[in-house]
mmCIF file of N, CA and C in Angstrom:
data_model
loop_
_atom_site.group_PDB
_atom_site.id
_atom_site.type_symbol
_atom_site.label_atom_id
_atom_site.label_comp_id
_atom_site.label_asym_id
_atom_site.label_seq_id
_atom_site.Cartn_x
_atom_site.Cartn_y
_atom_site.Cartn_z
ATOM 1 N N MET A 1 18.444 2.174 -3.376
ATOM 2 C CA MET A 1 17.047 2.191 -3.764
ATOM 3 C C MET A 1 16.535 3.627 -3.684
ATOM 4 N N THR A 2 16.020 4.138 -4.760
ATOM 5 C CA THR A 2 15.577 5.515 -4.824
ATOM 6 C C THR A 2 14.065 5.572 -4.982
ATOM 7 N N HIS A 3 13.432 6.421 -4.209
ATOM 8 C CA HIS A 3 11.987 6.580 -4.329
ATOM 9 C C HIS A 3 11.692 7.787 -5.207
ATOM 10 N N ARG A 4 10.713 7.621 -6.088
ATOM 11 C CA ARG A 4 10.310 8.733 -6.931
ATOM 12 C C ARG A 4 9.768 9.844 -6.056
ATOM 13 N N SER A 5 9.667 11.004 -6.552
ATOM 14 C CA SER A 5 9.291 12.225 -5.848
ATOM 15 C C SER A 5 8.189 12.026 -4.801
ATOM 16 N N ILE A 6 8.585 11.647 -3.599
ATOM 17 C CA ILE A 6 7.625 11.506 -2.503
ATOM 18 C C ILE A 6 7.894 12.523 -1.402
ATOM 19 N N ASN A 7 9.009 13.218 -1.492
ATOM 20 C CA ASN A 7 9.383 14.176 -0.456
ATOM 21 C C ASN A 7 8.784 15.550 -0.722
ATOM 22 N N GLY A 8 8.445 16.245 0.351
ATOM 23 C CA GLY A 8 7.992 17.619 0.243
ATOM 24 C C GLY A 8 6.596 17.800 -0.306
ATOM 25 N N ARG A 9 5.775 16.763 -0.281
ATOM 26 C CA ARG A 9 4.391 16.900 -0.738
ATOM 27 C C ARG A 9 3.515 15.941 0.061
ATOM 28 N N LEU A 10 2.247 16.255 0.137
ATOM 29 C CA LEU A 10 1.289 15.396 0.818
ATOM 30 C C LEU A 10 0.910 14.244 -0.093
ATOM 31 N N ARG A 11 1.009 13.028 0.410
ATOM 32 C CA ARG A 11 0.623 11.838 -0.352
ATOM 33 C C ARG A 11 -0.592 11.204 0.307
ATOM 34 N N VAL A 12 -1.508 10.717 -0.505
ATOM 35 C CA VAL A 12 -2.651 9.956 -0.016
ATOM 36 C C VAL A 12 -2.435 8.521 -0.458
ATOM 37 N N ARG A 13 -2.445 7.611 0.518
ATOM 38 C CA ARG A 13 -2.207 6.194 0.243
ATOM 39 C C ARG A 13 -3.438 5.386 0.616
ATOM 40 N N SER A 14 -3.718 4.351 -0.159
ATOM 41 C CA SER A 14 -4.823 3.446 0.108
ATOM 42 C C SER A 14 -4.235 2.056 0.303
ATOM 43 N N CYS A 15 -4.557 1.429 1.444
ATOM 44 C CA CYS A 15 -3.931 0.166 1.826
ATOM 45 C C CYS A 15 -4.996 -0.861 2.187
ATOM 46 N N GLY A 16 -4.661 -2.138 2.005
ATOM 47 C CA GLY A 16 -5.625 -3.189 2.265
ATOM 48 C C GLY A 16 -5.158 -4.188 3.302
ATOM 49 N N LEU A 17 -6.086 -4.591 4.157
ATOM 50 C CA LEU A 17 -5.821 -5.609 5.163
ATOM 51 C C LEU A 17 -6.559 -6.875 4.750
ATOM 52 N N LEU A 18 -5.800 -7.880 4.326
ATOM 53 C CA LEU A 18 -6.371 -9.160 3.912
ATOM 54 C C LEU A 18 -6.039 -10.187 4.982
ATOM 55 N N VAL A 19 -7.081 -10.669 5.666
ATOM 56 C CA VAL A 19 -6.910 -11.681 6.703
ATOM 57 C C VAL A 19 -7.572 -12.965 6.227
ATOM 58 N N GLU A 20 -6.780 -14.034 6.167
ATOM 59 C CA GLU A 20 -7.282 -15.351 5.797
ATOM 60 C C GLU A 20 -6.679 -16.371 6.751
ATOM 61 N N LYS A 21 -7.507 -17.254 7.288
ATOM 62 C CA LYS A 21 -7.063 -18.292 8.228
ATOM 63 C C LYS A 21 -6.284 -17.673 9.380
ATOM 64 N N LYS A 22 -6.780 -16.542 9.880
ATOM 65 C CA LYS A 22 -6.189 -15.819 11.018
ATOM 66 C C LYS A 22 -4.781 -15.296 10.740
ATOM 67 N N LYS A 23 -4.457 -15.104 9.445
ATOM 68 C CA LYS A 23 -3.152 -14.564 9.056
ATOM 69 C C LYS A 23 -3.354 -13.313 8.212
ATOM 70 N N LEU A 24 -2.517 -12.304 8.466
ATOM 71 C CA LEU A 24 -2.559 -11.036 7.747
ATOM 72 C C LEU A 24 -1.488 -11.039 6.661
ATOM 73 N N LEU A 25 -1.893 -10.733 5.423
ATOM 74 C CA LEU A 25 -0.939 -10.669 4.317
ATOM 75 C C LEU A 25 -0.154 -9.361 4.396
ATOM 76 N N LEU A 26 1.176 -9.485 4.417
ATOM 77 C CA LEU A 26 2.067 -8.325 4.442
ATOM 78 C C LEU A 26 3.072 -8.453 3.312
ATOM 79 N N ILE A 27 3.613 -7.307 2.897
ATOM 80 C CA ILE A 27 4.676 -7.298 1.889
ATOM 81 C C ILE A 27 5.898 -6.619 2.501
ATOM 82 N N GLU A 28 7.061 -7.017 2.029
ATOM 83 C CA GLU A 28 8.291 -6.393 2.506
ATOM 84 C C GLU A 28 8.713 -5.329 1.508
ATOM 85 N N LEU A 29 9.013 -4.144 2.020
ATOM 86 C CA LEU A 29 9.455 -3.063 1.149
ATOM 87 C C LEU A 29 10.427 -2.158 1.885
ATOM 88 N N HIS A 30 11.125 -1.369 1.111
ATOM 89 C CA HIS A 30 12.070 -0.414 1.693
ATOM 90 C C HIS A 30 11.311 0.867 2.019
ATOM 91 N N SER A 31 11.248 1.209 3.293
ATOM 92 C CA SER A 31 10.490 2.374 3.745
ATOM 93 C C SER A 31 11.286 3.667 3.577
ATOM 94 N N PRO A 32 10.689 4.654 2.894
ATOM 95 C CA PRO A 32 11.356 5.955 2.798
ATOM 96 C C PRO A 32 11.293 6.719 4.128
ATOM 97 N N VAL A 33 10.409 6.300 5.014
ATOM 98 C CA VAL A 33 10.266 6.974 6.316
ATOM 99 C C VAL A 33 11.400 6.554 7.246
ATOM 100 N N THR A 34 11.660 5.246 7.328
ATOM 101 C CA THR A 34 12.679 4.736 8.247
ATOM 102 C C THR A 34 13.995 4.393 7.572
ATOM 103 N N ASP A 35 14.009 4.374 6.216
ATOM 104 C CA ASP A 35 15.172 3.986 5.428
ATOM 105 C C ASP A 35 15.637 2.572 5.789
ATOM 106 N N THR A 36 14.656 1.692 6.071
ATOM 107 C CA THR A 36 14.934 0.296 6.384
ATOM 108 C C THR A 36 13.905 -0.579 5.676
ATOM 109 N N TRP A 37 14.153 -1.887 5.659
ATOM 110 C CA TRP A 37 13.182 -2.832 5.129
ATOM 111 C C TRP A 37 12.135 -3.099 6.201
ATOM 112 N N VAL A 38 10.858 -3.030 5.823
ATOM 113 C CA VAL A 38 9.748 -3.215 6.762
ATOM 114 C C VAL A 38 8.678 -4.103 6.131
ATOM 115 N N TRP A 39 7.813 -4.668 6.976
ATOM 116 C CA TRP A 39 6.663 -5.444 6.527
ATOM 117 C C TRP A 39 5.417 -4.607 6.719
ATOM 118 N N LEU A 40 4.652 -4.407 5.631
ATOM 119 C CA LEU A 40 3.450 -3.575 5.661
ATOM 120 C C LEU A 40 2.345 -4.222 4.836
ATOM 121 N N PRO A 41 1.099 -3.829 5.083
ATOM 122 C CA PRO A 41 0.014 -4.290 4.209
ATOM 123 C C PRO A 41 0.201 -3.708 2.800
ATOM 124 N N PRO A 42 -0.246 -4.416 1.772
ATOM 125 C CA PRO A 42 -0.171 -3.885 0.418
ATOM 126 C C PRO A 42 -0.919 -2.553 0.307
ATOM 127 N N GLY A 43 -0.372 -1.655 -0.493
ATOM 128 C CA GLY A 43 -1.026 -0.364 -0.697
ATOM 129 C C GLY A 43 -0.086 0.631 -1.324
ATOM 130 N N GLY A 44 -0.630 1.773 -1.674
ATOM 131 C CA GLY A 44 0.206 2.790 -2.279
ATOM 132 C C GLY A 44 -0.580 4.047 -2.605
ATOM 133 N N GLU A 45 0.058 4.904 -3.359
ATOM 134 C CA GLU A 45 -0.490 6.227 -3.631
ATOM 135 C C GLU A 45 -1.724 6.186 -4.533
ATOM 136 N N VAL A 46 -2.688 6.999 -4.170
ATOM 137 C CA VAL A 46 -3.905 7.159 -4.968
ATOM 138 C C VAL A 46 -3.581 8.070 -6.145
ATOM 139 N N GLU A 47 -3.942 7.630 -7.347
ATOM 140 C CA GLU A 47 -3.695 8.432 -8.545
ATOM 141 C C GLU A 47 -4.800 9.462 -8.721
ATOM 142 N N PHE A 48 -4.495 10.553 -9.409
ATOM 143 C CA PHE A 48 -5.473 11.610 -9.645
ATOM 144 C C PHE A 48 -6.704 11.028 -10.344
ATOM 145 N N GLY A 49 -7.884 11.318 -9.811
ATOM 146 C CA GLY A 49 -9.137 10.849 -10.398
ATOM 147 C C GLY A 49 -9.540 9.450 -9.969
ATOM 148 N N GLU A 50 -8.724 8.800 -9.160
ATOM 149 C CA GLU A 50 -8.977 7.428 -8.714
ATOM 150 C C GLU A 50 -9.586 7.456 -7.310
ATOM 151 N N SER A 51 -10.578 6.629 -7.075
ATOM 152 C CA SER A 51 -11.151 6.558 -5.721
ATOM 153 C C SER A 51 -10.214 5.759 -4.815
ATOM 154 N N LEU A 52 -10.390 5.905 -3.512
ATOM 155 C CA LEU A 52 -9.603 5.138 -2.552
ATOM 156 C C LEU A 52 -9.789 3.638 -2.771
ATOM 157 N N GLU A 53 -11.031 3.239 -3.044
ATOM 158 C CA GLU A 53 -11.339 1.827 -3.259
ATOM 159 C C GLU A 53 -10.678 1.296 -4.531
ATOM 160 N N GLU A 54 -10.717 2.086 -5.601
ATOM 161 C CA GLU A 54 -10.053 1.677 -6.847
ATOM 162 C C GLU A 54 -8.550 1.545 -6.636
ATOM 163 N N ALA A 55 -7.992 2.472 -5.873
ATOM 164 C CA ALA A 55 -6.548 2.471 -5.639
ATOM 165 C C ALA A 55 -6.097 1.221 -4.887
ATOM 166 N N VAL A 56 -6.829 0.837 -3.847
ATOM 167 C CA VAL A 56 -6.402 -0.340 -3.077
ATOM 168 C C VAL A 56 -6.520 -1.604 -3.921
ATOM 169 N N LYS A 57 -7.534 -1.681 -4.764
ATOM 170 C CA LYS A 57 -7.665 -2.838 -5.659
ATOM 171 C C LYS A 57 -6.489 -2.898 -6.634
ATOM 172 N N ARG A 58 -6.127 -1.755 -7.235
ATOM 173 C CA ARG A 58 -5.007 -1.697 -8.184
ATOM 174 C C ARG A 58 -3.694 -2.049 -7.484
ATOM 175 N N GLU A 59 -3.464 -1.439 -6.330
ATOM 176 C CA GLU A 59 -2.227 -1.686 -5.594
ATOM 177 C C GLU A 59 -2.100 -3.155 -5.207
ATOM 178 N N PHE A 60 -3.198 -3.758 -4.784
ATOM 179 C CA PHE A 60 -3.166 -5.173 -4.420
ATOM 180 C C PHE A 60 -2.755 -6.017 -5.613
ATOM 181 N N MET A 61 -3.314 -5.738 -6.771
ATOM 182 C CA MET A 61 -2.978 -6.515 -7.967
ATOM 183 C C MET A 61 -1.509 -6.316 -8.333
ATOM 184 N N GLU A 62 -1.041 -5.066 -8.311
ATOM 185 C CA GLU A 62 0.356 -4.781 -8.671
ATOM 186 C C GLU A 62 1.337 -5.476 -7.720
ATOM 187 N N GLU A 63 1.023 -5.446 -6.427
ATOM 188 C CA GLU A 63 1.986 -5.893 -5.429
ATOM 189 C C GLU A 63 1.870 -7.363 -5.049
ATOM 190 N N THR A 64 0.697 -7.989 -5.288
ATOM 191 C CA THR A 64 0.512 -9.360 -4.820
ATOM 192 C C THR A 64 -0.023 -10.314 -5.877
ATOM 193 N N GLY A 65 -0.560 -9.796 -6.983
ATOM 194 C CA GLY A 65 -1.184 -10.648 -7.986
ATOM 195 C C GLY A 65 -2.607 -11.052 -7.637
ATOM 196 N N LEU A 66 -3.151 -10.495 -6.546
ATOM 197 C CA LEU A 66 -4.493 -10.853 -6.098
ATOM 198 C C LEU A 66 -5.511 -9.771 -6.447
ATOM 199 N N TYR A 67 -6.711 -10.227 -6.810
ATOM 200 C CA TYR A 67 -7.851 -9.329 -6.984
ATOM 201 C C TYR A 67 -8.624 -9.331 -5.673
ATOM 202 N N VAL A 68 -8.999 -8.147 -5.207
ATOM 203 C CA VAL A 68 -9.729 -8.044 -3.945
ATOM 204 C C VAL A 68 -10.965 -7.180 -4.110
ATOM 205 N N SER A 69 -11.914 -7.403 -3.211
ATOM 206 C CA SER A 69 -13.055 -6.499 -3.081
ATOM 207 C C SER A 69 -12.868 -5.752 -1.769
ATOM 208 N N VAL A 70 -13.381 -4.547 -1.709
ATOM 209 C CA VAL A 70 -13.277 -3.734 -0.502
ATOM 210 C C VAL A 70 -14.499 -4.010 0.361
ATOM 211 N N GLU A 71 -14.248 -4.426 1.599
ATOM 212 C CA GLU A 71 -15.331 -4.774 2.514
ATOM 213 C C GLU A 71 -15.757 -3.578 3.381
ATOM 214 N N GLN A 72 -14.793 -2.903 4.002
ATOM 215 C CA GLN A 72 -15.128 -1.735 4.827
ATOM 216 C C GLN A 72 -13.880 -0.928 5.156
ATOM 217 N N LYS A 73 -14.090 0.366 5.425
ATOM 218 C CA LYS A 73 -12.999 1.221 5.860
ATOM 219 C C LYS A 73 -12.636 0.810 7.278
ATOM 220 N N PHE A 74 -11.348 0.734 7.578
ATOM 221 C CA PHE A 74 -10.895 0.233 8.860
ATOM 222 C C PHE A 74 -10.218 1.300 9.721
ATOM 223 N N GLU A 75 -9.282 2.043 9.122
ATOM 224 C CA GLU A 75 -8.467 2.968 9.912
ATOM 225 C C GLU A 75 -7.882 4.040 9.002
ATOM 226 N N ILE A 76 -7.621 5.196 9.581
ATOM 227 C CA ILE A 76 -6.904 6.265 8.878
ATOM 228 C C ILE A 76 -5.677 6.598 9.717
ATOM 229 N N ASN A 77 -4.525 6.680 9.060
ATOM 230 C CA ASN A 77 -3.268 6.951 9.736
ATOM 231 C C ASN A 77 -2.581 8.127 9.046
ATOM 232 N N GLN A 78 -1.910 8.940 9.830
ATOM 233 C CA GLN A 78 -1.165 10.066 9.271
ATOM 234 C C GLN A 78 0.302 9.937 9.671
ATOM 235 N N ILE A 79 1.176 10.110 8.699
ATOM 236 C CA ILE A 79 2.613 10.096 8.954
ATOM 237 C C ILE A 79 3.161 11.479 8.625
ATOM 238 N N ILE A 80 3.769 12.117 9.599
ATOM 239 C CA ILE A 80 4.462 13.395 9.366
ATOM 240 C C ILE A 80 5.867 13.228 9.919
ATOM 241 N N LYS A 81 6.788 12.999 9.017
ATOM 242 C CA LYS A 81 8.199 12.876 9.369
ATOM 243 C C LYS A 81 8.973 13.548 8.247
ATOM 244 N N PRO A 82 9.103 14.908 8.324
ATOM 245 C CA PRO A 82 9.709 15.658 7.230
ATOM 246 C C PRO A 82 10.980 14.987 6.719
ATOM 247 N N PRO A 83 11.076 14.903 5.376
ATOM 248 C CA PRO A 83 10.276 15.570 4.355
ATOM 249 C C PRO A 83 9.059 14.764 3.886
ATOM 250 N N ILE A 84 8.651 13.748 4.646
ATOM 251 C CA ILE A 84 7.536 12.892 4.235
ATOM 252 C C ILE A 84 6.277 13.231 5.031
ATOM 253 N N HIS A 85 5.154 13.353 4.301
ATOM 254 C CA HIS A 85 3.834 13.572 4.907
ATOM 255 C C HIS A 85 2.841 12.734 4.113
ATOM 256 N N ALA A 86 2.201 11.782 4.790
ATOM 257 C CA ALA A 86 1.268 10.895 4.100
ATOM 258 C C ALA A 86 0.022 10.666 4.950
ATOM 259 N N ILE A 87 -1.101 10.568 4.272
ATOM 260 C CA ILE A 87 -2.361 10.139 4.874
ATOM 261 C C ILE A 87 -2.629 8.748 4.313
ATOM 262 N N GLU A 88 -2.801 7.770 5.190
ATOM 263 C CA GLU A 88 -3.042 6.393 4.765
ATOM 264 C C GLU A 88 -4.437 5.969 5.198
ATOM 265 N N VAL A 89 -5.205 5.429 4.256
ATOM 266 C CA VAL A 89 -6.536 4.908 4.548
ATOM 267 C C VAL A 89 -6.461 3.398 4.394
ATOM 268 N N TYR A 90 -6.830 2.690 5.463
ATOM 269 C CA TYR A 90 -6.791 1.227 5.467
ATOM 270 C C TYR A 90 -8.194 0.664 5.334
ATOM 271 N N PHE A 91 -8.320 -0.347 4.471
ATOM 272 C CA PHE A 91 -9.585 -1.046 4.247
ATOM 273 C C PHE A 91 -9.418 -2.524 4.566
ATOM 274 N N LEU A 92 -10.469 -3.139 5.086
ATOM 275 C CA LEU A 92 -10.532 -4.594 5.137
ATOM 276 C C LEU A 92 -10.917 -5.045 3.743
ATOM 277 N N VAL A 93 -10.174 -5.997 3.187
ATOM 278 C CA VAL A 93 -10.443 -6.480 1.839
ATOM 279 C C VAL A 93 -10.634 -7.985 1.858
ATOM 280 N N LYS A 94 -11.225 -8.496 0.776
ATOM 281 C CA LYS A 94 -11.488 -9.931 0.627
ATOM 282 C C LYS A 94 -10.942 -10.376 -0.718
ATOM 283 N N ARG A 95 -10.233 -11.503 -0.728
ATOM 284 C CA ARG A 95 -9.697 -12.047 -1.974
ATOM 285 C C ARG A 95 -10.846 -12.555 -2.843
ATOM 286 N N ILE A 96 -10.838 -12.142 -4.138
ATOM 287 C CA ILE A 96 -11.874 -12.614 -5.053
ATOM 288 C C ILE A 96 -11.277 -13.303 -6.278
ATOM 289 N N GLY A 97 -9.942 -13.328 -6.379
ATOM 290 C CA GLY A 97 -9.312 -13.990 -7.516
ATOM 291 C C GLY A 97 -7.824 -13.738 -7.574
ATOM 292 N N GLY A 98 -7.216 -14.253 -8.629
ATOM 293 C CA GLY A 98 -5.789 -14.076 -8.841
ATOM 294 C C GLY A 98 -4.980 -15.136 -8.122
ATOM 295 N N ASN A 99 -3.684 -15.091 -8.344
ATOM 296 C CA ASN A 99 -2.750 -16.010 -7.705
ATOM 297 C C ASN A 99 -1.678 -15.197 -7.004
ATOM 298 N N LEU A 100 -1.436 -15.514 -5.760
ATOM 299 C CA LEU A 100 -0.429 -14.800 -4.988
ATOM 300 C C LEU A 100 0.918 -14.920 -5.677
ATOM 301 N N ALA A 101 1.538 -13.765 -5.946
ATOM 302 C CA ALA A 101 2.814 -13.737 -6.656
ATOM 303 C C ALA A 101 3.624 -12.535 -6.196
ATOM 304 N N LEU A 102 4.910 -12.619 -6.394
ATOM 305 C CA LEU A 102 5.787 -11.506 -6.087
ATOM 306 C C LEU A 102 5.485 -10.363 -7.042
ATOM 307 N N GLY A 103 5.158 -9.203 -6.514
ATOM 308 C CA GLY A 103 4.818 -8.059 -7.346
ATOM 309 C C GLY A 103 5.970 -7.084 -7.429
ATOM 310 N N GLU A 104 5.629 -5.850 -7.768
ATOM 311 C CA GLU A 104 6.643 -4.803 -7.867
ATOM 312 C C GLU A 104 6.072 -3.515 -7.317
ATOM 313 N N ASP A 105 6.972 -2.615 -6.975
ATOM 314 C CA ASP A 105 6.579 -1.314 -6.458
ATOM 315 C C ASP A 105 6.868 -0.262 -7.508
ATOM 316 N N PRO A 106 5.824 0.218 -8.225
ATOM 317 C CA PRO A 106 6.066 1.198 -9.283
ATOM 318 C C PRO A 106 6.538 2.547 -8.748
ATOM 319 N N GLU A 107 6.488 2.752 -7.429
ATOM 320 C CA GLU A 107 6.975 4.008 -6.854
ATOM 321 C C GLU A 107 8.492 4.031 -6.754
ATOM 322 N N LEU A 108 9.134 2.881 -6.969
ATOM 323 C CA LEU A 108 10.581 2.827 -6.923
ATOM 324 C C LEU A 108 11.167 3.015 -8.308
ATOM 325 N N ASP A 109 12.304 3.695 -8.371
ATOM 326 C CA ASP A 109 13.022 3.816 -9.637
ATOM 327 C C ASP A 109 13.568 2.446 -10.030
ATOM 328 N N ASP A 110 13.895 2.282 -11.299
ATOM 329 C CA ASP A 110 14.378 0.999 -11.798
ATOM 330 C C ASP A 110 15.662 0.539 -11.139
ATOM 331 N N ASP A 111 16.481 1.469 -10.641
ATOM 332 C CA ASP A 111 17.742 1.061 -10.014
ATOM 333 C C ASP A 111 17.492 0.515 -8.626
#
C-alpha cells in the first residue's frame, strides 16, 4: 500500500467525531505513521481553498457515505514523526443524511 506524497511536508487534516447511541464511528486504514492497520475517526487532508469544516464534511462522505454537519471544534493534535508532520483538527459532527457504506481513501495509490 503506497501513500501519495505525504512525506517531507506539513499536512493539515480535518477529522470528525460522530457519536451515536454512545458509540464512536471509526474507520480502519493503513497508517503511514505506524505502517500498521489502525482504527481512526474519518478525516483527511484539507484541500487548498477549502475550510476545515468543508474538508471534514467531504472526507466523511468519501469515507463513510454519510453527510454530516459540524457541531463544534473539539481538539487539535500534532504528529511529528519524520518524515511525517501533520496538524489534525477534530470536530464533533452530527449525521444529517446518507447511508453508512464502505468508502475509499483517495490519498492511497490505486495499488
